[in-house]
Amino acid sequence: MKIKYIPVFVNDMEEAIGFFTGKLGFSLAGETVLNDDAGYTAMQVNNTETYLNLQLDKHNSGFKTRIILNTDDCLKDYHDLKTKGINFKEQPQYLTIGLSAEFNDNYGNQYVLLEERNYNEL
C-alpha cells in the first residue's frame, strides 16, 4: 500500500490552485466528483503518484491538514519559497530527524519542509 491522495480543505478553490501551482510548483491534475456533494481538485506533487485533493470546506468544519514535504535542500527551498511570498513560522530548525521549516497556507493547513539527515553518518 501507499498513500495516493491527501485531502486539503480550502475556502477559495481558485486562490488555492494559485497557491499550489504558483508558489509550491505543483501541477493541476484535474477535477473529480467523489459523490453528489463532495468533489475535489487534484494537485499533482512534483510528477509523483501522490496528489493533494483540494476540497471546498462548505460546512466550515475547521478541519486542517498537516503535510510533510520532503526536500533534498531545506535551506534552498526555504529561501525560494520566501521569495515567492510564503511566510514561515520561523527560520529552519535542526531536529533529531533533520532540518525543517514550517508554514501555513491561507486556510490554516500546516506544511513542514523536511530535509531528513542521519547525523550519525561519518
PDB file of C-alpha atoms in Angstrom:
ATOM      1  CA  MET A   1       0.000   0.000   0.000  1.00  0.00           C
ATOM      2  CA  LYS A   2       0.967   3.602  -0.497  1.00  0.00           C
ATOM      3  CA  ILE A   3      -0.633   6.977   0.065  1.00  0.00           C
ATOM      4  CA  LYS A   4      -2.020   8.463  -3.125  1.00  0.00           C
ATOM      5  CA  TYR A   5      -4.483  11.197  -2.088  1.00  0.00           C
ATOM      6  CA  ILE A   6      -4.272  13.658   0.806  1.00  0.00           C
ATOM      7  CA  PRO A   7      -7.290  15.929   1.423  1.00  0.00           C
ATOM      8  CA  VAL A   8      -6.648  19.639   1.937  1.00  0.00           C
ATOM      9  CA  PHE A   9      -9.664  21.753   2.890  1.00  0.00           C
ATOM     10  CA  VAL A  10      -9.832  25.271   1.430  1.00  0.00           C
ATOM     11  CA  ASN A  11     -12.351  28.131   1.320  1.00  0.00           C
ATOM     12  CA  ASP A  12     -11.479  29.502  -2.136  1.00  0.00           C
ATOM     13  CA  MET A  13     -10.615  26.994  -4.849  1.00  0.00           C
ATOM     14  CA  GLU A  14      -9.138  29.429  -7.386  1.00  0.00           C
ATOM     15  CA  GLU A  15      -6.925  31.058  -4.765  1.00  0.00           C
ATOM     16  CA  ALA A  16      -5.795  27.631  -3.510  1.00  0.00           C
ATOM     17  CA  ILE A  17      -4.950  26.442  -7.040  1.00  0.00           C
ATOM     18  CA  GLY A  18      -2.879  29.617  -7.497  1.00  0.00           C
ATOM     19  CA  PHE A  19      -1.043  28.951  -4.225  1.00  0.00           C
ATOM     20  CA  PHE A  20      -0.145  25.355  -5.084  1.00  0.00           C
ATOM     21  CA  THR A  21       0.811  25.992  -8.704  1.00  0.00           C
ATOM     22  CA  GLY A  22       2.380  29.441  -8.382  1.00  0.00           C
ATOM     23  CA  LYS A  23       4.177  29.146  -5.058  1.00  0.00           C
ATOM     24  CA  LEU A  24       4.783  25.439  -4.479  1.00  0.00           C
ATOM     25  CA  GLY A  25       5.202  24.395  -8.123  1.00  0.00           C
ATOM     26  CA  PHE A  26       2.584  21.612  -8.083  1.00  0.00           C
ATOM     27  CA  SER A  27       0.591  20.884 -11.238  1.00  0.00           C
ATOM     28  CA  LEU A  28      -3.162  20.814 -11.744  1.00  0.00           C
ATOM     29  CA  ALA A  29      -4.136  17.196 -12.417  1.00  0.00           C
ATOM     30  CA  GLY A  30      -7.891  17.558 -12.851  1.00  0.00           C
ATOM     31  CA  GLU A  31     -11.211  17.624 -11.074  1.00  0.00           C
ATOM     32  CA  THR A  32     -13.190  14.673  -9.763  1.00  0.00           C
ATOM     33  CA  VAL A  33     -16.517  14.277  -8.016  1.00  0.00           C
ATOM     34  CA  LEU A  34     -16.430  11.749  -5.179  1.00  0.00           C
ATOM     35  CA  ASN A  35     -20.167  11.836  -4.546  1.00  0.00           C
ATOM     36  CA  ASP A  36     -23.072  14.239  -5.099  1.00  0.00           C
ATOM     37  CA  ASP A  37     -21.820  16.946  -2.758  1.00  0.00           C
ATOM     38  CA  ALA A  38     -18.073  16.392  -2.425  1.00  0.00           C
ATOM     39  CA  GLY A  39     -15.765  16.999  -5.333  1.00  0.00           C
ATOM     40  CA  TYR A  40     -12.096  17.825  -5.333  1.00  0.00           C
ATOM     41  CA  THR A  41      -9.380  19.317  -7.486  1.00  0.00           C
ATOM     42  CA  ALA A  42      -6.273  17.142  -7.630  1.00  0.00           C
ATOM     43  CA  MET A  43      -2.867  18.802  -7.444  1.00  0.00           C
ATOM     44  CA  GLN A  44      -0.015  16.526  -8.524  1.00  0.00           C
ATOM     45  CA  VAL A  45       3.028  16.707  -6.280  1.00  0.00           C
ATOM     46  CA  ASN A  46       6.202  17.015  -8.377  1.00  0.00           C
ATOM     47  CA  ASN A  47       5.285  14.394 -11.008  1.00  0.00           C
ATOM     48  CA  THR A  48       4.815  11.618  -8.442  1.00  0.00           C
ATOM     49  CA  GLU A  49       1.780   9.423  -7.944  1.00  0.00           C
ATOM     50  CA  THR A  50       0.824  11.445  -4.861  1.00  0.00           C
ATOM     51  CA  TYR A  51      -1.917  14.059  -5.073  1.00  0.00           C
ATOM     52  CA  LEU A  52      -3.284  16.732  -2.775  1.00  0.00           C
ATOM     53  CA  ASN A  53      -7.061  16.808  -3.162  1.00  0.00           C
ATOM     54  CA  LEU A  54      -8.268  20.355  -2.690  1.00  0.00           C
ATOM     55  CA  GLN A  55     -11.797  20.281  -1.280  1.00  0.00           C
ATOM     56  CA  LEU A  56     -14.042  23.215  -0.507  1.00  0.00           C
ATOM     57  CA  ASP A  57     -14.837  23.354   3.192  1.00  0.00           C
ATOM     58  CA  LYS A  58     -18.525  24.067   2.529  1.00  0.00           C
ATOM     59  CA  HIS A  59     -19.559  23.500   6.125  1.00  0.00           C
ATOM     60  CA  ASN A  60     -16.642  25.407   7.720  1.00  0.00           C
ATOM     61  CA  SER A  61     -15.690  22.262   9.579  1.00  0.00           C
ATOM     62  CA  GLY A  62     -12.367  23.775  10.561  1.00  0.00           C
ATOM     63  CA  PHE A  63     -10.580  20.536   9.687  1.00  0.00           C
ATOM     64  CA  LYS A  64      -6.905  21.200   8.968  1.00  0.00           C
ATOM     65  CA  THR A  65      -4.212  19.038   7.426  1.00  0.00           C
ATOM     66  CA  ARG A  66      -0.522  18.745   8.337  1.00  0.00           C
ATOM     67  CA  ILE A  67       1.623  17.741   5.359  1.00  0.00           C
ATOM     68  CA  ILE A  68       5.316  16.955   5.415  1.00  0.00           C
ATOM     69  CA  LEU A  69       7.102  17.853   2.178  1.00  0.00           C
ATOM     70  CA  ASN A  70      10.404  16.028   1.783  1.00  0.00           C
ATOM     71  CA  THR A  71      13.241  18.107   0.320  1.00  0.00           C
ATOM     72  CA  ASP A  72      16.872  17.490  -0.587  1.00  0.00           C
ATOM     73  CA  ASP A  73      17.822  21.068   0.350  1.00  0.00           C
ATOM     74  CA  CYS A  74      15.674  22.661   3.052  1.00  0.00           C
ATOM     75  CA  LEU A  75      17.622  25.944   3.111  1.00  0.00           C
ATOM     76  CA  LYS A  76      17.364  26.431  -0.663  1.00  0.00           C
ATOM     77  CA  ASP A  77      13.643  25.627  -0.724  1.00  0.00           C
ATOM     78  CA  TYR A  78      13.055  27.828   2.330  1.00  0.00           C
ATOM     79  CA  HIS A  79      14.663  30.813   0.584  1.00  0.00           C
ATOM     80  CA  ASP A  80      12.951  30.072  -2.767  1.00  0.00           C
ATOM     81  CA  LEU A  81       9.519  29.891  -1.104  1.00  0.00           C
ATOM     82  CA  LYS A  82      10.128  33.042   0.963  1.00  0.00           C
ATOM     83  CA  THR A  83      10.920  34.835  -2.312  1.00  0.00           C
ATOM     84  CA  LYS A  84       7.519  33.671  -3.631  1.00  0.00           C
ATOM     85  CA  GLY A  85       5.759  35.154  -0.610  1.00  0.00           C
ATOM     86  CA  ILE A  86       5.459  32.151   1.724  1.00  0.00           C
ATOM     87  CA  ASN A  87       5.547  33.251   5.374  1.00  0.00           C
ATOM     88  CA  PHE A  88       7.322  30.737   7.565  1.00  0.00           C
ATOM     89  CA  LYS A  89       6.643  30.402  11.292  1.00  0.00           C
ATOM     90  CA  GLU A  90      10.387  30.693  11.980  1.00  0.00           C
ATOM     91  CA  GLN A  91      13.746  30.051  10.351  1.00  0.00           C
ATOM     92  CA  PRO A  92      14.711  26.429   9.573  1.00  0.00           C
ATOM     93  CA  GLN A  93      15.378  24.409  12.714  1.00  0.00           C
ATOM     94  CA  TYR A  94      17.653  21.430  13.279  1.00  0.00           C
ATOM     95  CA  LEU A  95      15.764  18.449  14.714  1.00  0.00           C
ATOM     96  CA  THR A  96      16.848  14.915  15.535  1.00  0.00           C
ATOM     97  CA  ILE A  97      15.455  13.743  12.194  1.00  0.00           C
ATOM     98  CA  GLY A  98      16.935  16.586  10.108  1.00  0.00           C
ATOM     99  CA  LEU A  99      16.407  20.201   9.090  1.00  0.00           C
ATOM    100  CA  SER A 100      12.837  21.534   8.944  1.00  0.00           C
ATOM    101  CA  ALA A 101      10.852  24.712   8.337  1.00  0.00           C
ATOM    102  CA  GLU A 102       7.087  25.195   8.819  1.00  0.00           C
ATOM    103  CA  PHE A 103       4.479  27.358   7.092  1.00  0.00           C
ATOM    104  CA  ASN A 104       0.695  27.541   6.684  1.00  0.00           C
ATOM    105  CA  ASP A 105      -1.466  28.131   3.643  1.00  0.00           C
ATOM    106  CA  ASN A 106      -4.213  30.774   3.648  1.00  0.00           C
ATOM    107  CA  TYR A 107      -6.644  28.284   5.218  1.00  0.00           C
ATOM    108  CA  GLY A 108      -4.603  27.188   8.223  1.00  0.00           C
ATOM    109  CA  ASN A 109      -3.338  23.894   6.786  1.00  0.00           C
ATOM    110  CA  GLN A 110       0.201  23.246   8.022  1.00  0.00           C
ATOM    111  CA  TYR A 111       3.221  22.272   5.922  1.00  0.00           C
ATOM    112  CA  VAL A 112       6.660  21.135   7.023  1.00  0.00           C
ATOM    113  CA  LEU A 113       9.669  21.202   4.714  1.00  0.00           C
ATOM    114  CA  LEU A 114      11.861  18.333   5.897  1.00  0.00           C
ATOM    115  CA  GLU A 115      15.386  17.516   4.816  1.00  0.00           C
ATOM    116  CA  GLU A 116      15.978  14.193   6.525  1.00  0.00           C
ATOM    117  CA  ARG A 117      19.534  13.743   7.767  1.00  0.00           C
ATOM    118  CA  ASN A 118      21.394  10.999   9.541  1.00  0.00           C
ATOM    119  CA  TYR A 119      23.670  12.836  11.931  1.00  0.00           C
ATOM    120  CA  ASN A 120      25.454   9.596  12.798  1.00  0.00           C
ATOM    121  CA  GLU A 121      26.970   9.108   9.325  1.00  0.00           C
ATOM    122  CA  LEU A 122      30.673   9.759   9.037  1.00  0.00           C
TER     123      LEU A 122
END
